[in-house]
PDB file of C-alpha atoms in Angstrom:
ATOM      1  CA  MET A   1     140.933-100.304-101.675  1.00  0.00           C
ATOM      2  CA  PHE A   2     140.117 -96.370-103.590  1.00  0.00           C
ATOM      3  CA  TYR A   3     137.406 -94.819-101.798  1.00  0.00           C
ATOM      4  CA  TYR A   4     135.627 -93.142-104.155  1.00  0.00           C
ATOM      5  CA  GLY A   5     136.043 -95.623-107.599  1.00  0.00           C
ATOM      6  CA  SER A   6     138.640 -94.789-109.574  1.00  0.00           C
ATOM      7  CA  ILE A   7     141.107 -91.423-110.805  1.00  0.00           C
ATOM      8  CA  GLY A   8     138.334 -90.122-113.163  1.00  0.00           C
ATOM      9  CA  MET A   9     135.730 -90.113-110.903  1.00  0.00           C
ATOM     10  CA  THR A  10     137.857 -88.125-108.054  1.00  0.00           C
ATOM     11  CA  LEU A  11     139.167 -85.526-110.285  1.00  0.00           C
ATOM     12  CA  GLY A  12     135.500 -84.570-111.008  1.00  0.00           C
ATOM     13  CA  THR A  13     135.041 -84.823-107.339  1.00  0.00           C
ATOM     14  CA  PHE A  14     138.033 -82.553-106.566  1.00  0.00           C
ATOM     15  CA  LEU A  15     136.902 -80.386-109.322  1.00  0.00           C
ATOM     16  CA  PHE A  16     133.367 -80.521-108.338  1.00  0.00           C
ATOM     17  CA  TRP A  17     134.442 -79.497-105.251  1.00  0.00           C
ATOM     18  CA  TRP A  18     136.262 -76.445-106.408  1.00  0.00           C
ATOM     19  CA  ALA A  19     134.196 -74.971-109.004  1.00  0.00           C
ATOM     20  CA  ILE A  20     131.536 -74.490-105.945  1.00  0.00           C
ATOM     21  CA  LEU A  21     133.734 -73.609-103.077  1.00  0.00           C
ATOM     22  CA  LEU A  22     135.667 -70.749-105.436  1.00  0.00           C
ATOM     23  CA  VAL A  23     132.096 -69.608-106.317  1.00  0.00           C
ATOM     24  CA  PHE A  24     131.666 -68.858-102.673  1.00  0.00           C
ATOM     25  CA  GLN A  25     134.439 -67.181-102.462  1.00  0.00           C
ATOM     26  CA  ARG A  26     133.890 -64.590-104.295  1.00  0.00           C
ATOM     27  CA  ALA A  27     130.383 -64.511-103.927  1.00  0.00           C
ATOM     28  CA  THR A  28     130.829 -63.777-100.454  1.00  0.00           C
ATOM     29  CA  VAL A  29     131.167 -59.484 -99.523  1.00  0.00           C
ATOM     30  CA  ARG A  30     134.040 -59.461 -97.366  1.00  0.00           C
ATOM     31  CA  TYR A  31     137.611 -57.087 -96.585  1.00  0.00           C
ATOM     32  CA  PRO A  32     139.348 -57.303 -98.098  1.00  0.00           C
ATOM     33  CA  LYS A  33     139.247 -57.488-101.319  1.00  0.00           C
ATOM     34  CA  ASN A  34     141.452 -60.695-102.149  1.00  0.00           C
ATOM     35  CA  SER A  35     142.924 -61.586-105.872  1.00  0.00           C
ATOM     36  CA  TRP A  36     141.675 -64.948-107.436  1.00  0.00           C
ATOM     37  CA  LYS A  37     144.796 -65.881-107.233  1.00  0.00           C
ATOM     38  CA  LYS A  38     144.456 -66.316-103.079  1.00  0.00           C
ATOM     39  CA  ASP A  39     141.348 -67.869-104.189  1.00  0.00           C
ATOM     40  CA  LEU A  40     141.717 -70.611-106.119  1.00  0.00           C
ATOM     41  CA  GLY A  41     144.865 -71.048-103.669  1.00  0.00           C
ATOM     42  CA  ILE A  42     142.517 -71.055-100.565  1.00  0.00           C
ATOM     43  CA  THR A  43     139.608 -73.405-103.071  1.00  0.00           C
ATOM     44  CA  PHE A  44     142.641 -75.734-104.534  1.00  0.00           C
ATOM     45  CA  ALA A  45     142.399 -76.655-100.450  1.00  0.00           C
ATOM     46  CA  GLN A  46     139.941 -77.172 -99.403  1.00  0.00           C
ATOM     47  CA  SER A  47     139.107 -79.453-102.346  1.00  0.00           C
ATOM     48  CA  ILE A  48     142.008 -81.330-101.486  1.00  0.00           C
ATOM     49  CA  LEU A  49     140.610 -81.380 -97.554  1.00  0.00           C
ATOM     50  CA  VAL A  50     136.968 -82.541 -98.592  1.00  0.00           C
ATOM     51  CA  ILE A  51     138.910 -84.943-101.250  1.00  0.00           C
ATOM     52  CA  VAL A  52     140.846 -86.483 -97.865  1.00  0.00           C
ATOM     53  CA  LEU A  53     138.152 -86.007 -94.724  1.00  0.00           C
ATOM     54  CA  PHE A  54     135.344 -87.060 -96.416  1.00  0.00           C
ATOM     55  CA  PRO A  55     135.978 -91.117 -96.709  1.00  0.00           C
ATOM     56  CA  VAL A  56     138.139 -90.886 -93.115  1.00  0.00           C
ATOM     57  CA  LEU A  57     134.158 -89.842 -91.740  1.00  0.00           C
ATOM     58  CA  ALA A  58     133.026 -92.654 -93.779  1.00  0.00           C
ATOM     59  CA  LEU A  59     134.613 -94.216 -91.655  1.00  0.00           C
ATOM     60  CA  PHE A  60     134.072 -92.886 -88.650  1.00  0.00           C
ATOM     61  CA  ALA A  61     130.376 -93.080 -89.113  1.00  0.00           C
ATOM     62  CA  GLU A  62     130.917 -96.221 -90.005  1.00  0.00           C
ATOM     63  CA  TYR A  63     132.234 -97.114 -87.154  1.00  0.00           C
ATOM     64  CA  VAL A  64     130.186 -95.894 -84.453  1.00  0.00           C
ATOM     65  CA  GLN A  65     127.692 -97.106 -86.237  1.00  0.00           C
ATOM     66  CA  ASN A  66     128.634-100.694 -86.201  1.00  0.00           C
ATOM     67  CA  ARG A  67     130.235-100.429 -82.577  1.00  0.00           C
TER      68      ARG A  67
END
């Protein structure tokens, strides 16, 4: 029922993606330079989208494969 197995696994996956996305967000050269607060907010939202969309994509791929 729960895609990631447990709340702990979901939290770990979220923190992993948040860290990866934050590193990529801060490492890119851009103009104008965003503040840390804005980058944390952006990557927080991106991490939530990743956590939500991966199970949806997995279900879609399973549906297409079993079609």
